[in-house]
């Protein structure tokens, strides 16, 4: 993806975001976006290739930003010893999800487009990227705390994928339903508690 040009892309992307939010991806008009941004349609096609290219240019930096935020948080936790992970699990989890919620609400409109209106498999690909990070960290955690769940086959790659996918899909319900931020915090904390209690069975040695 090309780098953003200050003062050029901002106006087009602002108009594109408004058009996509109002009409959805399918009904959004490149012509309307161009008119509102004060540029020609050929300028948009030259810069972004097509409507999907424009959409991706709008939401991809935000999607990558959340993935990097999650990657860094999980990497920091994975670098701890097994004993430290047991002792500091909630501390790292609380801090990580506070950052995730803040990031989602900072770019709420972009996430609204990404989750509810992305073309093709774009949202699913985004979700799969988060799930891959999460499941890899979970496997390392189970091994480091001495759990036998993996070795005994009680936890498999397929099981991890389903649980993680359901969890992150649940988190994004706050965007789908336009939850106020404080309500979203409470909801996500309850969601974490629900999944956390289920995982306790597998954390045992």
PDB file of C-alpha atoms in Angstrom:
ATOM      1  CA  UNK A   1       0.000   0.000   0.000  1.00  0.00           C
ATOM      2  CA  UNK A   2       1.335   3.435  -0.939  1.00  0.00           C
ATOM      3  CA  UNK A   3       2.312   5.909   1.770  1.00  0.00           C
ATOM      4  CA  UNK A   4      -0.213   8.586   2.626  1.00  0.00           C
ATOM      5  CA  UNK A   5       0.383  12.040   1.187  1.00  0.00           C
ATOM      6  CA  UNK A   6      -0.333  14.709   3.779  1.00  0.00           C
ATOM      7  CA  UNK A   7      -3.067  17.108   2.731  1.00  0.00           C
ATOM      8  CA  UNK A   8      -4.054  14.971  -0.260  1.00  0.00           C
ATOM      9  CA  UNK A   9      -5.189  11.606   1.049  1.00  0.00           C
ATOM     10  CA  UNK A  10      -6.798  13.047   4.193  1.00  0.00           C
ATOM     11  CA  UNK A  11      -9.599  14.873   2.372  1.00  0.00           C
ATOM     12  CA  UNK A  12     -10.348  11.961   0.061  1.00  0.00           C
ATOM     13  CA  UNK A  13     -10.296   9.455   2.924  1.00  0.00           C
ATOM     14  CA  UNK A  14     -12.530  11.669   5.050  1.00  0.00           C
ATOM     15  CA  UNK A  15     -15.094  11.854   2.252  1.00  0.00           C
ATOM     16  CA  UNK A  16     -14.727   8.136   1.556  1.00  0.00           C
ATOM     17  CA  UNK A  17     -15.307   7.253   5.206  1.00  0.00           C
ATOM     18  CA  UNK A  18     -18.458   9.370   5.283  1.00  0.00           C
ATOM     19  CA  UNK A  19     -19.753   7.769   2.082  1.00  0.00           C
ATOM     20  CA  UNK A  20     -18.968   4.197   3.179  1.00  0.00           C
ATOM     21  CA  UNK A  21     -20.543   4.721   6.605  1.00  0.00           C
ATOM     22  CA  UNK A  22     -23.683   6.265   5.141  1.00  0.00           C
ATOM     23  CA  UNK A  23     -24.279   3.908   2.208  1.00  0.00           C
ATOM     24  CA  UNK A  24     -22.221   0.799   2.896  1.00  0.00           C
ATOM     25  CA  UNK A  25     -19.461  -0.531   0.678  1.00  0.00           C
ATOM     26  CA  UNK A  26     -21.685  -1.849  -2.114  1.00  0.00           C
ATOM     27  CA  UNK A  27     -23.727   1.330  -2.614  1.00  0.00           C
ATOM     28  CA  UNK A  28     -20.909   3.805  -1.989  1.00  0.00           C
ATOM     29  CA  UNK A  29     -20.110   5.908  -5.061  1.00  0.00           C
ATOM     30  CA  UNK A  30     -16.598   6.792  -6.201  1.00  0.00           C
ATOM     31  CA  UNK A  31     -18.141   9.674  -8.150  1.00  0.00           C
ATOM     32  CA  UNK A  32     -19.741  11.098  -4.991  1.00  0.00           C
ATOM     33  CA  UNK A  33     -16.514  10.694  -3.027  1.00  0.00           C
ATOM     34  CA  UNK A  34     -14.575  12.495  -5.762  1.00  0.00           C
ATOM     35  CA  UNK A  35     -17.075  15.351  -5.943  1.00  0.00           C
ATOM     36  CA  UNK A  36     -17.094  15.846  -2.177  1.00  0.00           C
ATOM     37  CA  UNK A  37     -13.281  15.742  -2.038  1.00  0.00           C
ATOM     38  CA  UNK A  38     -12.915  18.163  -4.951  1.00  0.00           C
ATOM     39  CA  UNK A  39     -10.986  15.759  -7.181  1.00  0.00           C
ATOM     40  CA  UNK A  40     -11.744  13.810 -10.342  1.00  0.00           C
ATOM     41  CA  UNK A  41     -12.758  10.161 -10.369  1.00  0.00           C
ATOM     42  CA  UNK A  42      -9.664   9.431 -12.464  1.00  0.00           C
ATOM     43  CA  UNK A  43      -7.522  10.815  -9.633  1.00  0.00           C
ATOM     44  CA  UNK A  44      -9.077   8.329  -7.220  1.00  0.00           C
ATOM     45  CA  UNK A  45      -8.659   5.404  -9.617  1.00  0.00           C
ATOM     46  CA  UNK A  46      -5.052   6.382 -10.311  1.00  0.00           C
ATOM     47  CA  UNK A  47      -4.254   6.693  -6.613  1.00  0.00           C
ATOM     48  CA  UNK A  48      -6.219   3.735  -5.190  1.00  0.00           C
ATOM     49  CA  UNK A  49      -6.897   1.509  -8.256  1.00  0.00           C
ATOM     50  CA  UNK A  50     -10.577   0.897  -7.461  1.00  0.00           C
ATOM     51  CA  UNK A  51     -13.217   1.128  -4.735  1.00  0.00           C
ATOM     52  CA  UNK A  52     -11.806  -1.816  -2.811  1.00  0.00           C
ATOM     53  CA  UNK A  53      -8.344  -0.277  -2.970  1.00  0.00           C
ATOM     54  CA  UNK A  54      -9.720   2.960  -1.533  1.00  0.00           C
ATOM     55  CA  UNK A  55     -11.528   1.046   1.219  1.00  0.00           C
ATOM     56  CA  UNK A  56      -8.389  -0.870   2.143  1.00  0.00           C
ATOM     57  CA  UNK A  57      -6.320   2.320   2.136  1.00  0.00           C
ATOM     58  CA  UNK A  58      -8.792   3.738   4.643  1.00  0.00           C
ATOM     59  CA  UNK A  59      -9.002   0.831   7.111  1.00  0.00           C
ATOM     60  CA  UNK A  60      -5.758  -1.119   6.681  1.00  0.00           C
ATOM     61  CA  UNK A  61      -3.514   1.127   8.821  1.00  0.00           C
ATOM     62  CA  UNK A  62      -5.998   0.802  11.690  1.00  0.00           C
ATOM     63  CA  UNK A  63      -6.270  -2.979  11.266  1.00  0.00           C
ATOM     64  CA  UNK A  64      -2.489  -3.336  11.236  1.00  0.00           C
ATOM     65  CA  UNK A  65      -2.231  -1.052  14.255  1.00  0.00           C
ATOM     66  CA  UNK A  66      -4.496  -3.268  16.363  1.00  0.00           C
ATOM     67  CA  UNK A  67      -2.656  -6.398  15.274  1.00  0.00           C
ATOM     68  CA  UNK A  68       0.681  -4.832  16.231  1.00  0.00           C
ATOM     69  CA  UNK A  69      -0.719  -3.693  19.578  1.00  0.00           C
ATOM     70  CA  UNK A  70      -1.884  -7.230  20.320  1.00  0.00           C
ATOM     71  CA  UNK A  71       1.366  -8.756  19.054  1.00  0.00           C
ATOM     72  CA  UNK A  72       3.458  -6.551  21.320  1.00  0.00           C
ATOM     73  CA  UNK A  73       1.264  -7.221  24.347  1.00  0.00           C
ATOM     74  CA  UNK A  74       1.360 -10.997  23.839  1.00  0.00           C
ATOM     75  CA  UNK A  75       5.091 -10.928  23.107  1.00  0.00           C
ATOM     76  CA  UNK A  76       5.791  -9.075  26.346  1.00  0.00           C
ATOM     77  CA  UNK A  77       3.776 -11.661  28.268  1.00  0.00           C
ATOM     78  CA  UNK A  78       5.386 -14.625  26.494  1.00  0.00           C
ATOM     79  CA  UNK A  79       8.857 -13.355  27.417  1.00  0.00           C
ATOM     80  CA  UNK A  80       8.117 -13.971  31.113  1.00  0.00           C
ATOM     81  CA  UNK A  81       8.999 -17.218  32.867  1.00  0.00           C
ATOM     82  CA  UNK A  82       6.237 -19.713  33.619  1.00  0.00           C
ATOM     83  CA  UNK A  83       6.184 -18.622  37.266  1.00  0.00           C
ATOM     84  CA  UNK A  84       6.001 -14.941  36.293  1.00  0.00           C
ATOM     85  CA  UNK A  85       3.197 -15.656  33.831  1.00  0.00           C
ATOM     86  CA  UNK A  86       1.175 -17.334  36.575  1.00  0.00           C
ATOM     87  CA  UNK A  87       1.798 -14.469  38.960  1.00  0.00           C
ATOM     88  CA  UNK A  88       1.257 -11.604  36.523  1.00  0.00           C
ATOM     89  CA  UNK A  89      -1.388 -13.014  34.174  1.00  0.00           C
ATOM     90  CA  UNK A  90      -4.187 -10.647  35.210  1.00  0.00           C
ATOM     91  CA  UNK A  91      -1.871  -7.635  35.381  1.00  0.00           C
ATOM     92  CA  UNK A  92      -0.756  -8.123  31.780  1.00  0.00           C
ATOM     93  CA  UNK A  93      -4.237  -9.076  30.612  1.00  0.00           C
ATOM     94  CA  UNK A  94      -5.868  -6.015  32.191  1.00  0.00           C
ATOM     95  CA  UNK A  95      -3.260  -3.672  30.764  1.00  0.00           C
ATOM     96  CA  UNK A  96      -3.427  -5.255  27.322  1.00  0.00           C
ATOM     97  CA  UNK A  97      -7.195  -5.099  27.002  1.00  0.00           C
ATOM     98  CA  UNK A  98      -7.352  -1.543  28.317  1.00  0.00           C
ATOM     99  CA  UNK A  99      -5.067  -0.601  25.435  1.00  0.00           C
ATOM    100  CA  UNK A 100      -7.124  -2.617  22.929  1.00  0.00           C
ATOM    101  CA  UNK A 101     -10.399  -0.985  23.982  1.00  0.00           C
ATOM    102  CA  UNK A 102      -8.869   2.489  23.887  1.00  0.00           C
ATOM    103  CA  UNK A 103      -7.509   1.829  20.392  1.00  0.00           C
ATOM    104  CA  UNK A 104     -10.816   0.503  19.063  1.00  0.00           C
ATOM    105  CA  UNK A 105     -12.676   3.559  20.327  1.00  0.00           C
ATOM    106  CA  UNK A 106     -10.044   5.950  19.018  1.00  0.00           C
ATOM    107  CA  UNK A 107     -10.702   4.580  15.519  1.00  0.00           C
ATOM    108  CA  UNK A 108     -14.295   3.473  16.015  1.00  0.00           C
ATOM    109  CA  UNK A 109     -15.534   4.547  12.567  1.00  0.00           C
ATOM    110  CA  UNK A 110     -12.767   2.655  10.792  1.00  0.00           C
ATOM    111  CA  UNK A 111     -13.498  -0.475  12.823  1.00  0.00           C
ATOM    112  CA  UNK A 112     -17.202  -0.085  12.079  1.00  0.00           C
ATOM    113  CA  UNK A 113     -16.387  -0.193   8.376  1.00  0.00           C
ATOM    114  CA  UNK A 114     -13.911  -3.041   8.758  1.00  0.00           C
ATOM    115  CA  UNK A 115     -16.204  -5.266  10.810  1.00  0.00           C
ATOM    116  CA  UNK A 116     -19.594  -4.569   9.250  1.00  0.00           C
ATOM    117  CA  UNK A 117     -18.876  -3.488   5.696  1.00  0.00           C
ATOM    118  CA  UNK A 118     -15.594  -4.854   4.389  1.00  0.00           C
ATOM    119  CA  UNK A 119     -15.674  -6.406   0.905  1.00  0.00           C
ATOM    120  CA  UNK A 120     -14.883 -10.058   0.283  1.00  0.00           C
ATOM    121  CA  UNK A 121     -12.956 -11.890   2.996  1.00  0.00           C
ATOM    122  CA  UNK A 122     -11.136  -8.839   4.323  1.00  0.00           C
ATOM    123  CA  UNK A 123     -12.671  -8.920   7.812  1.00  0.00           C
ATOM    124  CA  UNK A 124     -12.189 -12.683   8.108  1.00  0.00           C
ATOM    125  CA  UNK A 125      -8.533 -12.334   7.125  1.00  0.00           C
ATOM    126  CA  UNK A 126      -8.114  -9.604   9.745  1.00  0.00           C
ATOM    127  CA  UNK A 127      -9.769 -11.763  12.415  1.00  0.00           C
ATOM    128  CA  UNK A 128      -7.642 -14.781  11.474  1.00  0.00           C
ATOM    129  CA  UNK A 129      -4.501 -12.698  11.976  1.00  0.00           C
ATOM    130  CA  UNK A 130      -5.529 -11.862  15.541  1.00  0.00           C
ATOM    131  CA  UNK A 131      -6.516 -15.458  16.251  1.00  0.00           C
ATOM    132  CA  UNK A 132      -3.158 -16.764  15.051  1.00  0.00           C
ATOM    133  CA  UNK A 133      -1.299 -14.445  17.424  1.00  0.00           C
ATOM    134  CA  UNK A 134      -3.555 -15.397  20.322  1.00  0.00           C
ATOM    135  CA  UNK A 135      -3.446 -19.164  19.811  1.00  0.00           C
ATOM    136  CA  UNK A 136       0.342 -19.210  19.478  1.00  0.00           C
ATOM    137  CA  UNK A 137       0.662 -17.320  22.761  1.00  0.00           C
ATOM    138  CA  UNK A 138      -1.852 -19.611  24.483  1.00  0.00           C
ATOM    139  CA  UNK A 139       0.085 -22.732  23.469  1.00  0.00           C
ATOM    140  CA  UNK A 140       3.317 -21.255  24.805  1.00  0.00           C
ATOM    141  CA  UNK A 141       1.558 -20.313  28.031  1.00  0.00           C
ATOM    142  CA  UNK A 142       0.157 -23.812  28.554  1.00  0.00           C
ATOM    143  CA  UNK A 143       3.615 -25.301  28.073  1.00  0.00           C
ATOM    144  CA  UNK A 144       5.374 -22.794  30.323  1.00  0.00           C
ATOM    145  CA  UNK A 145       2.964 -23.260  33.237  1.00  0.00           C
ATOM    146  CA  UNK A 146       3.337 -27.032  32.998  1.00  0.00           C
ATOM    147  CA  UNK A 147      -0.145 -27.873  31.725  1.00  0.00           C
ATOM    148  CA  UNK A 148      -0.580 -31.335  30.195  1.00  0.00           C
ATOM    149  CA  UNK A 149      -3.624 -30.279  28.171  1.00  0.00           C
ATOM    150  CA  UNK A 150      -1.711 -30.134  24.879  1.00  0.00           C
ATOM    151  CA  UNK A 151       0.224 -33.364  25.399  1.00  0.00           C
ATOM    152  CA  UNK A 152      -2.931 -35.226  26.419  1.00  0.00           C
ATOM    153  CA  UNK A 153      -4.831 -33.927  23.399  1.00  0.00           C
ATOM    154  CA  UNK A 154      -7.473 -32.118  25.441  1.00  0.00           C
ATOM    155  CA  UNK A 155      -6.430 -28.889  23.729  1.00  0.00           C
ATOM    156  CA  UNK A 156      -5.821 -29.062  19.979  1.00  0.00           C
ATOM    157  CA  UNK A 157      -5.057 -26.452  17.337  1.00  0.00           C
ATOM    158  CA  UNK A 158      -8.649 -26.693  16.145  1.00  0.00           C
ATOM    159  CA  UNK A 159     -10.021 -26.187  19.646  1.00  0.00           C
ATOM    160  CA  UNK A 160      -7.762 -23.180  20.233  1.00  0.00           C
ATOM    161  CA  UNK A 161      -8.818 -21.644  16.932  1.00  0.00           C
ATOM    162  CA  UNK A 162     -12.540 -21.981  17.642  1.00  0.00           C
ATOM    163  CA  UNK A 163     -12.269 -20.560  21.165  1.00  0.00           C
ATOM    164  CA  UNK A 164     -10.051 -17.645  20.148  1.00  0.00           C
ATOM    165  CA  UNK A 165     -12.160 -16.819  17.093  1.00  0.00           C
ATOM    166  CA  UNK A 166     -15.328 -16.776  19.192  1.00  0.00           C
ATOM    167  CA  UNK A 167     -13.643 -14.589  21.809  1.00  0.00           C
ATOM    168  CA  UNK A 168     -12.434 -11.898  19.409  1.00  0.00           C
ATOM    169  CA  UNK A 169     -15.698 -11.984  17.472  1.00  0.00           C
ATOM    170  CA  UNK A 170     -17.381 -11.340  20.810  1.00  0.00           C
ATOM    171  CA  UNK A 171     -15.147  -8.358  21.476  1.00  0.00           C
ATOM    172  CA  UNK A 172     -16.100  -6.784  18.159  1.00  0.00           C
ATOM    173  CA  UNK A 173     -19.776  -6.947  19.105  1.00  0.00           C
ATOM    174  CA  UNK A 174     -19.149  -3.642  20.903  1.00  0.00           C
ATOM    175  CA  UNK A 175     -18.558  -2.063  17.501  1.00  0.00           C
ATOM    176  CA  UNK A 176     -21.418  -3.818  15.737  1.00  0.00           C
ATOM    177  CA  UNK A 177     -23.878  -2.627  18.393  1.00  0.00           C
ATOM    178  CA  UNK A 178     -22.366   0.859  18.891  1.00  0.00           C
ATOM    179  CA  UNK A 179     -21.817   0.346  22.614  1.00  0.00           C
ATOM    180  CA  UNK A 180     -20.676   3.383  24.597  1.00  0.00           C
ATOM    181  CA  UNK A 181     -17.084   2.927  25.734  1.00  0.00           C
ATOM    182  CA  UNK A 182     -17.835   2.429  29.440  1.00  0.00           C
ATOM    183  CA  UNK A 183     -20.495  -0.157  28.651  1.00  0.00           C
ATOM    184  CA  UNK A 184     -18.043  -1.878  26.317  1.00  0.00           C
ATOM    185  CA  UNK A 185     -15.420  -2.062  29.063  1.00  0.00           C
ATOM    186  CA  UNK A 186     -17.872  -3.808  31.384  1.00  0.00           C
ATOM    187  CA  UNK A 187     -19.021  -6.170  28.648  1.00  0.00           C
ATOM    188  CA  UNK A 188     -15.487  -7.132  27.623  1.00  0.00           C
ATOM    189  CA  UNK A 189     -14.447  -7.677  31.243  1.00  0.00           C
ATOM    190  CA  UNK A 190     -17.400 -10.042  31.703  1.00  0.00           C
ATOM    191  CA  UNK A 191     -16.458 -11.804  28.476  1.00  0.00           C
ATOM    192  CA  UNK A 192     -12.879 -12.206  29.681  1.00  0.00           C
ATOM    193  CA  UNK A 193     -14.087 -13.569  33.029  1.00  0.00           C
ATOM    194  CA  UNK A 194     -16.341 -16.079  31.276  1.00  0.00           C
ATOM    195  CA  UNK A 195     -13.547 -17.399  29.069  1.00  0.00           C
ATOM    196  CA  UNK A 196     -10.995 -17.179  31.877  1.00  0.00           C
ATOM    197  CA  UNK A 197     -13.029 -19.438  34.144  1.00  0.00           C
ATOM    198  CA  UNK A 198     -13.313 -21.979  31.355  1.00  0.00           C
ATOM    199  CA  UNK A 199      -9.566 -21.924  30.714  1.00  0.00           C
ATOM    200  CA  UNK A 200      -8.719 -22.620  34.371  1.00  0.00           C
ATOM    201  CA  UNK A 201      -9.414 -26.306  33.793  1.00  0.00           C
ATOM    202  CA  UNK A 202      -6.705 -26.445  31.138  1.00  0.00           C
ATOM    203  CA  UNK A 203      -4.123 -24.396  33.023  1.00  0.00           C
ATOM    204  CA  UNK A 204      -3.867 -27.073  35.700  1.00  0.00           C
ATOM    205  CA  UNK A 205      -0.873 -29.394  35.574  1.00  0.00           C
TER     206      UNK A 205
END
